[in-house]
Each structure stands twice: as structure tokens, then as C-alpha cells.
Coordinates of C-alpha atoms in Angstrom, one line a residue:
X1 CA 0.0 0.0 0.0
X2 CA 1.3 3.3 -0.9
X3 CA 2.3 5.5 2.1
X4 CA -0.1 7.8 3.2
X5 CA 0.6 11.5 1.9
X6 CA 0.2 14.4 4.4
X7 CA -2.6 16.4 3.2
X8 CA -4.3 12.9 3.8
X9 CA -3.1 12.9 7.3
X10 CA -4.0 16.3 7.9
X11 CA -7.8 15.6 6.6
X12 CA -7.8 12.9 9.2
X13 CA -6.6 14.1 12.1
X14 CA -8.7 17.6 11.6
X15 CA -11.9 15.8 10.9
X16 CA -11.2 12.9 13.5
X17 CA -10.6 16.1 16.0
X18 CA -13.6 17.8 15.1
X19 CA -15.8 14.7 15.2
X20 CA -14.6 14.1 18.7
X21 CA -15.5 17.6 20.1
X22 CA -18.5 18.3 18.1
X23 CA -20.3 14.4 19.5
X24 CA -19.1 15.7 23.4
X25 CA -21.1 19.0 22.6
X26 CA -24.0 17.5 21.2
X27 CA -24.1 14.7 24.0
X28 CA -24.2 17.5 26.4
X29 CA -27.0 19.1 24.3
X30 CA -28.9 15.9 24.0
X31 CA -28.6 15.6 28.0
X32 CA -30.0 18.7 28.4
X33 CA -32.6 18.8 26.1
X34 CA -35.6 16.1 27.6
X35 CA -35.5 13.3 30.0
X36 CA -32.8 10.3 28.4
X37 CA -36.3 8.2 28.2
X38 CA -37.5 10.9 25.4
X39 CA -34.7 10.8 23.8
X40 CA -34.1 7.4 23.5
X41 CA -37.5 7.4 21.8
X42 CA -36.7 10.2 19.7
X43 CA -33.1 8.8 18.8
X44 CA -34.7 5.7 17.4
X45 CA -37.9 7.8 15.5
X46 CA -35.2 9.9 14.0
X47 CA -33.0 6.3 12.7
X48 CA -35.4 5.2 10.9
X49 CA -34.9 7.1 7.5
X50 CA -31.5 6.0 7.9
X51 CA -30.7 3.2 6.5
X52 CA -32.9 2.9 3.5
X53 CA -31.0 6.7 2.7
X54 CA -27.5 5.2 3.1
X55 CA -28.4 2.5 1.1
X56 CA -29.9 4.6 -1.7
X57 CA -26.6 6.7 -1.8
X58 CA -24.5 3.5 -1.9
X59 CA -26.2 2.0 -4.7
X60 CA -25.7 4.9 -6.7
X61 CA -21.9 4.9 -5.4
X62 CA -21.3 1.3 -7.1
X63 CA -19.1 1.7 -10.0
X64 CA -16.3 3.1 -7.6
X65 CA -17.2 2.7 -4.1
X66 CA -16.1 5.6 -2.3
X67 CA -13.8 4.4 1.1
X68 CA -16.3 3.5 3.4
X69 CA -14.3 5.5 6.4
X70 CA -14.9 8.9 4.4
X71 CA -18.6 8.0 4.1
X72 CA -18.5 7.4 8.1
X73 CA -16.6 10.4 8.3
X74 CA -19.3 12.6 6.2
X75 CA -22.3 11.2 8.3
X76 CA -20.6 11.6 11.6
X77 CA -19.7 15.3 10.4
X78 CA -23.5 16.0 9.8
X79 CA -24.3 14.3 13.0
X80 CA -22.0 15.9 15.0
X81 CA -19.8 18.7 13.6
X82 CA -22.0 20.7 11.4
X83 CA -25.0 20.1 13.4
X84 CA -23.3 21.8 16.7
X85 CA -21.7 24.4 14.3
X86 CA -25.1 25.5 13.1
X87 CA -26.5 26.0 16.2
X88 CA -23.8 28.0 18.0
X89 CA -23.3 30.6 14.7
X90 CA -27.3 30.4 14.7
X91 CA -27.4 31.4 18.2
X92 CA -24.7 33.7 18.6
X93 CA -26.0 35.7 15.4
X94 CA -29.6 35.3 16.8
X95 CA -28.4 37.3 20.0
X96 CA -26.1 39.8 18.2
X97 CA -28.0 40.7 15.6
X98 CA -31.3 40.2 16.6
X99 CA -32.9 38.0 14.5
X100 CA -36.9 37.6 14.8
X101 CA -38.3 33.7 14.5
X102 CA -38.8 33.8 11.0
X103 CA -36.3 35.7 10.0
X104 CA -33.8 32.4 11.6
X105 CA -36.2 30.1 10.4
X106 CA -36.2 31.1 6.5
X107 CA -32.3 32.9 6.2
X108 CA -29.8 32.4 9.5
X109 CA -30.4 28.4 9.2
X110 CA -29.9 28.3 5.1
X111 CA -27.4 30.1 5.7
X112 CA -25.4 28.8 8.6
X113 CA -26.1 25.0 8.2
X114 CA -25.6 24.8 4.6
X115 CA -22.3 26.6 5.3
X116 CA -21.7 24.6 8.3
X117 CA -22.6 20.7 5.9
X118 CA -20.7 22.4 3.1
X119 CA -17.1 23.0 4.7
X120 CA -16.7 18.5 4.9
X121 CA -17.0 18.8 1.1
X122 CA -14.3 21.3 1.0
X123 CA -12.2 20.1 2.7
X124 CA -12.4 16.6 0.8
X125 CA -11.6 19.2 -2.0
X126 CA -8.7 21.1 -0.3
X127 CA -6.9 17.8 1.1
X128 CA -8.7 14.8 -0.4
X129 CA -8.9 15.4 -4.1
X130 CA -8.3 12.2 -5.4
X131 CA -11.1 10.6 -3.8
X132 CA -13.8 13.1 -6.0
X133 CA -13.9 12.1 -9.2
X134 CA -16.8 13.9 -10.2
X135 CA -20.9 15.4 -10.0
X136 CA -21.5 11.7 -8.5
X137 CA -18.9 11.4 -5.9
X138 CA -20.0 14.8 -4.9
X139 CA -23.8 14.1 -5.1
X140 CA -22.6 10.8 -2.5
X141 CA -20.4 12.8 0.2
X142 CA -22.9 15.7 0.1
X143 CA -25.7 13.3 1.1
X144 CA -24.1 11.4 3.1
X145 CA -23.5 14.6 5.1
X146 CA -26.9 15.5 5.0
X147 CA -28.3 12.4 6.2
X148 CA -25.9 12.5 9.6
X149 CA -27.0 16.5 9.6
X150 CA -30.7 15.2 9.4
X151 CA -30.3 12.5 11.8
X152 CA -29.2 14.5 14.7
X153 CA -31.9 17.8 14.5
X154 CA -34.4 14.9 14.0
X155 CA -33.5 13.9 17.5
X156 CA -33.6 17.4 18.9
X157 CA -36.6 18.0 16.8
X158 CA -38.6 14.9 18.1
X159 CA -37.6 15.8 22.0
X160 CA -38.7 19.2 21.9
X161 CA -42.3 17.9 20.1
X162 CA -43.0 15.8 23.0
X163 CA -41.8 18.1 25.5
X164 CA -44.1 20.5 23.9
X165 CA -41.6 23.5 23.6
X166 CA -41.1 23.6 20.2
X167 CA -44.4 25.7 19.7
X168 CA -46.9 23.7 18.9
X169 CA -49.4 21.6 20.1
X170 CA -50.1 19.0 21.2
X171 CA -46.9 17.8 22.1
X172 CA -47.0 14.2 23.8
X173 CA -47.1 11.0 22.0
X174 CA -49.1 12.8 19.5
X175 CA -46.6 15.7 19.0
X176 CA -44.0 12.9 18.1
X177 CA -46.3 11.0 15.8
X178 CA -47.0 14.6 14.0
X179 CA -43.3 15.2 13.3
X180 CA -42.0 11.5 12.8
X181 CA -44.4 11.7 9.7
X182 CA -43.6 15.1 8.6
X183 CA -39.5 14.9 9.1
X184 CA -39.0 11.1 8.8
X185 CA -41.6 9.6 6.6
X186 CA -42.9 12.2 4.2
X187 CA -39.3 14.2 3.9
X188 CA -36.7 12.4 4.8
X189 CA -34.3 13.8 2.2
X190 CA -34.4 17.1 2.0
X191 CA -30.9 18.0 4.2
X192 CA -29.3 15.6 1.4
X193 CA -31.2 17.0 -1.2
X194 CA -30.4 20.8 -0.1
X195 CA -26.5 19.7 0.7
X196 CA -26.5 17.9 -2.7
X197 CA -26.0 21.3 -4.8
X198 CA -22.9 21.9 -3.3
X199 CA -22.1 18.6 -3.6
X200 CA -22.9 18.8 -7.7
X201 CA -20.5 22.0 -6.9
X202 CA -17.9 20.7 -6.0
X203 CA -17.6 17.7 -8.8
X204 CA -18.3 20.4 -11.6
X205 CA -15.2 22.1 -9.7
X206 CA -13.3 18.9 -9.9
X207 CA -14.0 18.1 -13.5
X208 CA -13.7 21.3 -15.5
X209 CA -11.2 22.4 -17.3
X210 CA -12.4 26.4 -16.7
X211 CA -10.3 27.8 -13.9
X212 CA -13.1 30.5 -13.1
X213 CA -15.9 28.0 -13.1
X214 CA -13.5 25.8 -10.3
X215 CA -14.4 28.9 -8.0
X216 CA -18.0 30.0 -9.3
X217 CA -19.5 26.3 -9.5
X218 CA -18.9 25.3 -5.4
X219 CA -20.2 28.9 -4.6
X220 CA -23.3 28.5 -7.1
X221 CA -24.1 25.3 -5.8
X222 CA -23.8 26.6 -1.9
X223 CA -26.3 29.5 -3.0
X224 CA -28.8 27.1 -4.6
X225 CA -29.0 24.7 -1.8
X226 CA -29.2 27.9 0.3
X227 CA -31.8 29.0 -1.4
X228 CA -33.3 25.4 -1.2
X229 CA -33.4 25.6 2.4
X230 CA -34.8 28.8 2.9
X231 CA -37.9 27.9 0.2
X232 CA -38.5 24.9 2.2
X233 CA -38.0 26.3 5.8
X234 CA -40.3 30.0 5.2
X235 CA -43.0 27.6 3.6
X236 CA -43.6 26.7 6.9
X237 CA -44.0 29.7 8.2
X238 CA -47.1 30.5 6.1
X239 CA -49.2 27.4 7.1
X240 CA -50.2 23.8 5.7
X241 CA -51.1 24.9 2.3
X242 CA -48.1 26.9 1.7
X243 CA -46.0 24.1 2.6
X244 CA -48.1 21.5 1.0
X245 CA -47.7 24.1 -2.0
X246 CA -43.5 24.2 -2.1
X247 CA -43.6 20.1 -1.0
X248 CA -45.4 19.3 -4.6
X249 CA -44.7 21.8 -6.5
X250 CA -40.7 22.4 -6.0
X251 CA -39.1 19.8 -3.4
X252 CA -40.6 17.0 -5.2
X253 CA -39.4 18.0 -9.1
X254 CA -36.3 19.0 -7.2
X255 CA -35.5 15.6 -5.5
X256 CA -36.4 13.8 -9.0
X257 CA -34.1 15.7 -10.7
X258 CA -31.2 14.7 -8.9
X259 CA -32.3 11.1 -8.7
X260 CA -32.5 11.7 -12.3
X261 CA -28.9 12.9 -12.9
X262 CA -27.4 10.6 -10.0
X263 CA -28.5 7.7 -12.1
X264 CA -27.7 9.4 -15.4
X265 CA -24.6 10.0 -14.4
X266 CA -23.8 6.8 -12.8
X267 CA -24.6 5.3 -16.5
X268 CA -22.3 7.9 -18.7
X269 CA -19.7 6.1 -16.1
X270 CA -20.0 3.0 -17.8
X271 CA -19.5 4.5 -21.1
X272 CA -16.6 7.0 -19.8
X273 CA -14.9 4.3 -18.4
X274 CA -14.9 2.1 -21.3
X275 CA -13.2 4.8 -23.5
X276 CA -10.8 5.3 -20.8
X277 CA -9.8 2.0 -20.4
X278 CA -9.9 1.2 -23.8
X279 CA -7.6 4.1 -24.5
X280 CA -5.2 2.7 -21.9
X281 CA -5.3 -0.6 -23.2
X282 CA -4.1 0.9 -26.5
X283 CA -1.0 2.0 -23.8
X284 CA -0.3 -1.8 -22.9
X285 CA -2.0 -0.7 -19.6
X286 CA -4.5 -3.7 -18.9
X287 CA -6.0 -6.0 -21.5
X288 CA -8.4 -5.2 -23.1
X289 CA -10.6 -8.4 -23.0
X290 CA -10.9 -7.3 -19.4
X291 CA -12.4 -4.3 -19.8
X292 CA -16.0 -5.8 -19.9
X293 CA -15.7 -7.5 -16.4
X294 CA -14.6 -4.1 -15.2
X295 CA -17.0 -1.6 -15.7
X296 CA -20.5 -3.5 -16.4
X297 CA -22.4 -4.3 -12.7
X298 CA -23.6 -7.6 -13.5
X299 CA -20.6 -9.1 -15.8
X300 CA -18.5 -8.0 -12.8
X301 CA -20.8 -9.5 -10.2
X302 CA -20.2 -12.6 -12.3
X303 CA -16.4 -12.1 -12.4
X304 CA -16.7 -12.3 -8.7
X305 CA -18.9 -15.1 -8.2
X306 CA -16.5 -17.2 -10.3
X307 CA -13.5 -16.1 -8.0
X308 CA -15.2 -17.1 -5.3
X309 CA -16.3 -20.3 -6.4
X310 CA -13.2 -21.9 -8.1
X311 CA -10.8 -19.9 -5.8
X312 CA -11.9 -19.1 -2.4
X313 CA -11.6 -16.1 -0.6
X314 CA -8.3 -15.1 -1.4
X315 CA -9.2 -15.5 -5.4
X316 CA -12.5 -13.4 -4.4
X317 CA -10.4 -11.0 -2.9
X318 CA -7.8 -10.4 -5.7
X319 CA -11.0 -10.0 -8.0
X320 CA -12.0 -7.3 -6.3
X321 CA -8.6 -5.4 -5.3
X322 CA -8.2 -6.2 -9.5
X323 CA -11.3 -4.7 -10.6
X324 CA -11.3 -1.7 -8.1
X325 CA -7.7 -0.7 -9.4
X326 CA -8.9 -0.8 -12.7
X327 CA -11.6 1.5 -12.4
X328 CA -9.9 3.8 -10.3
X329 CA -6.9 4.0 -13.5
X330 CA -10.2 3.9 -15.4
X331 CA -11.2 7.5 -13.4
X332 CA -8.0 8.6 -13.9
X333 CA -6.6 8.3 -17.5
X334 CA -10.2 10.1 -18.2
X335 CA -9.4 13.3 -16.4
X336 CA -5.6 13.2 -18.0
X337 CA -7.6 12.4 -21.7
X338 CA -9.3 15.5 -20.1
X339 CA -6.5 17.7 -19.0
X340 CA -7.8 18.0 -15.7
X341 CA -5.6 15.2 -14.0
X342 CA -4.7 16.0 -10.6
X343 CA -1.0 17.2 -9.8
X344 CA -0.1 13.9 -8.4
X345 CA -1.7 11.5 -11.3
X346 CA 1.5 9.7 -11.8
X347 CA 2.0 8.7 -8.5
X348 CA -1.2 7.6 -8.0
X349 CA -1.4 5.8 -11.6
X350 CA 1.8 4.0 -10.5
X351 CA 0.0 2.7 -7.0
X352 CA -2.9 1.3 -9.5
X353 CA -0.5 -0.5 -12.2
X354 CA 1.2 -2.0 -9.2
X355 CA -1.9 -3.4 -8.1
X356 CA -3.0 -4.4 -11.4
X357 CA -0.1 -6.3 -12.1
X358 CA 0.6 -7.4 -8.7
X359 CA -3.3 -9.4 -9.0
X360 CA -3.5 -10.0 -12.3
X361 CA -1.7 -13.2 -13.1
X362 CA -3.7 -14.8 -9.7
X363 CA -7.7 -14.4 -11.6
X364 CA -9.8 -15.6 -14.1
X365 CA -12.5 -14.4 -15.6
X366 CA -15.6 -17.1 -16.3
X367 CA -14.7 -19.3 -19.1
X368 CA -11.1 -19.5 -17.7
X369 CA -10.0 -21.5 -14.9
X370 CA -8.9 -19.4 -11.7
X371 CA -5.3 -20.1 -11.2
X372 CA -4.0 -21.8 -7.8
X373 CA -1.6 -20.4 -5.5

């Protein structure tokens, strides 16, 4: 394995830091926010959306899983960092400034927790660059994000509805059921739906070849899932119709639309990868009767099953380590075919040929016969 550089490090330790801090402030919030009983309740109300969310964003993620420690690391930041950040900036500038209700409800909380979701992102972008490859890997880590973000005002949410100081009635058992329905059941996705501009953002930033658009698209996609937010949160302020109103006739087109482009784009990666690879097999890079066992899902689910049956576990194993190096040159040649290869593509194309070659002669594809160690 190739040794970890120090940007890398410095992601890491910052984020593991900031992680640690932000879950000791929010268990102290927690604590003080209803009796533990309530919040047990509320904790496991608000983990329901959960898992069927992670699992949506993971089945888009398939062609190149992302490392599964920077997912954990995006939904712990939701859960924990940007969640705490949001509500110390909202409640300092509340005091200062003087905000009224609404005005928090429909601009300071845009503003602040967008901002506050949005800084993981860059940072993946400032220290972890080759792990974005593009709009997808962006749309991923952005929702991933918002589901943690979600998670943890669900809780607080949930508390305060049964508690009955979150301003309306009834509160109770009935308070909870009102909310669990509204934040859990009926939207669900919209802090990964707002956080998923800035996510499309940041891969546009990745991918283009337009120095000015590197800076304009993260900020245009920060001010649309600002303005997102603040749709969503000030329909609320005008009643049931009004929000029943923004629900159909703009969060719902909205969340479509990038379901829409997730799985568009997750298709062009099939045919972007095939030129890539093909292109690099011209180079003597991999073979080119491999290609097809790389980059379609089910040819390489059957590449897999093979390994595992006439191998084992360690012939399972090397399929995988084989295809996921190939895909990840795959990503890679594109953006040099591009021009927009990262300053360390070399490097990093070395690590991948190394593990190509290092796996290669130790598989077989179906129709061959997998070799024994």
C-alpha cells in the first residue's frame, strides 16, 4: 500500500478532531434537552430514514465505491460537527444581531447550516482530491452529510415535540407521531437533497477544465441549496397549504431531478470508463478483454462469483482489489484524456498499475480456470 501522503493525514486528524468535540457538545445538548427516556424514543424515530437513505446513496456509489471511512466520516460530520456548528453561529448571530423567529427560520439556518454541511465537502476538496472524481462522488459525500446533519436535528426536533416547547401543540405521544411523519416519513431527504448542490459544486469544480468555473461552480451550488433551504424552511411559516404548496410543486421536481442525474450520471460512467480503459489498453496498460468485467455491474458480479467459487476467498479477494484498481486508472486516464488530472496522477497511476499487475496473473474471468496459489 502506498504510504499515506500528508494532506491525507492532515484531513484525518482535523476531521477525527472535530468529530470528537463536536459528538461531546452535542451529548451535552442531548442531555440537556428532555428526560434520556424521550430521547431514546426520539433517537430511534429519528434512525429510521437512515438506513434505506445510506443505502440509496451507496447504490448509486457502485461503480467506484467511495472508502467507506470517508462516508462514516461525512455522516458523523452531519451528525455531529455541522450540526453543533449551526447552532452556536445560529445562536450567537440570533443574540447579536437580533434575529426575529422567522427571520432564523427562513435565512440564518440556510445560511449557517448549509455553510456549516458544506465545509466537509471542502475540505475533501482542499486535502482529499483524489477521492472526487466527479458530480457523482460529490452528489454521494454531500448526502451522506446531509443524512448525519438530518439525523441529529431529528433527535432534537422529536424531543422538543414531546416536551411541547417547540411551539406547537399538542406535544405528547401525538406531538412525536405529527413530526416523525412530517421529518422522517414524508421528507426524509431534504438536508441531502439541499446539501446535494454543493455537492454537484464541487464535482463540476473537480471536473472542468475552466479555472473560473473551479471557484464560481462550489459557490453556485452553496447559493442554490441555500436557497433550497430557505424555500422549504419559510414555507412553513405560512401554514399547511403553503408548505403543501412548495412540497409538490418544487421539493418533489427538485428531489427527482437529482435522482435523475445521480442515475444518469452513474450510467455515462460506464460509457466514460470504457473509453478510458480502452484508451489505456491501446497503452499496454490492462488488457483489453478485461475491460468488460470491469465496468458492467452484472458481468462484474459474475467475475466475482467465479472467483469465489473456483478460488476461495483469497481469489474473491484479488478480483476485487483487480477490478477496483482498474476502475480507479479507469477515473484517472479520463481526467488526464481531459486535462484536468490532478498534480499527483502519476503517483497515483503507479500505485494502481502496481496493483494491477501485482493481482492479475492470480484471476480468471468465467470461461477460464482461476489459477492456484
Amino acid at each position: 500500500m502506498p504510504t499515506p501522503r500528508r494532506d491525507s493525514i492532515a484531513f484525518t486528524v482535523v476531521v477525527t478532531v472535530l468529530v470528537a468535540v463536536g459528538a461531546l457538545a452535542m451529548l451535552a445538548i442531548l442531555a440537556l434537552s428532555g428526560a434520556p427516556r424521550i430521547m431514546f424514543l426520539a433517537t430511534l424515530l429519528a434512525a429510521v430514514p437512515v438506513g434505506p437513505l445510506v443505502a440509496s446513496y451507496l447504490w448509486l456509489d457502485r461503480y467506484e465505491p467511495e472508502p467507506k471511512r470517508l462516508l462514516a466520516y461525512a455522516l458523523l460530520w452531519g451528525a455531529f460537527v455541522a450540526t453543533v456548528a449551526a447552532i452556536l453561529v445560529g445562536g450567537v448571530g440570533g443574540m447579536v444581531v437580533g434575529f426575529t423567529d422567522n427571520q432564523s427560520l427562513a435565512i440564518v439556518a440556510p445560511v449557517t447550516e448549509e455553510a456549516s454541511k458544506g465545509i466537509f465537502l471542502l475540505l475533501l476538496l482542499w486535502w482529499r482530491r483524489a477521492e472526487l472524481d466527479g458530480i457523482l462522488d460529490g452528489i454521494v459525500y454531500a448526502g451522506m452529510v446531509g443524512i448525519g446533519f438530518a439525523f441529529t436535528e431529528n433527535i432534537l426536533y422529536l424531543a422538543a415535540a414531546y416536551n411541547g416547547t417547540d411551539g406547537q401543540a399538542p406535544g405528547g405521544i401525538a406531538g412525536v407521531t405529527t413530526l416523525f411523519v412530517i421529518r422522517c416519513l414524508l421528507s426524509p431527504f431534504a438536508h441531502p437533497l439541499f446539501t446535494t448542490f454543493t455537492g454537484i459544486g464541487i464535482g463540476i469544480a473537480v471536473t472542468t477544465r475552466s479555472p473560473a468555473l473551479r471557484w464560481l461552480a462550489p459557490v453556485g451550488g452553496y447559493l442554490l441549496a441555500v436557497l433550497a433551504h430557505g424555500l422549504w424552511n419559510g414555507s412553513t411559516i405560512f401554514g399547511v397549504a403553503s408548505f403543501a404548496g412548495v412540497y409538490l410543486v418544487l421539493m418533489l421536481p427538485a428531489l427527482v431531478g437529482v435522482i435523475w442525474l445521480g442515475v444518469w450520471m452513474r450510467r455515462s460512467e460506464r460509457t466514460m470508463l470504457t473509453a478510458a480503459l480502452q484508451d489505456a489498453s491501446h497503452r499496454g496498460l490492462i488488457p483489453a478483454t478485461d475491460i468488460g468485467w470491469v465496468v458492467d455491474l452484472r458481468a462484474r458480479r459474475a467475475a466475482r462469483a467465479h472467483a469465489q467459487q473456483y478460488g476461495g476467498p483469497g481469489a474473491l479477494a484479488a478480483m476485487k482489489d483487480y477490478q477496483q484498481a482498474a476502475i480507479e486508472l479507469g477515473f484517472l486516464h479520463h481526467r488526464l484524456l481531459r486535462g484536468t488530472a490532478p498534480a499527483d496522477y502519476q503517483l497515483r497511476g503507479q500505485d494502481y498499475l502496481a496493483r494491477i499487475n501485482a493481482v492479475r496473473p492470480s484471476i480468471a474471468f468465467p470461461g477460464q480456470v482461476v489459477p492456484t496459489r
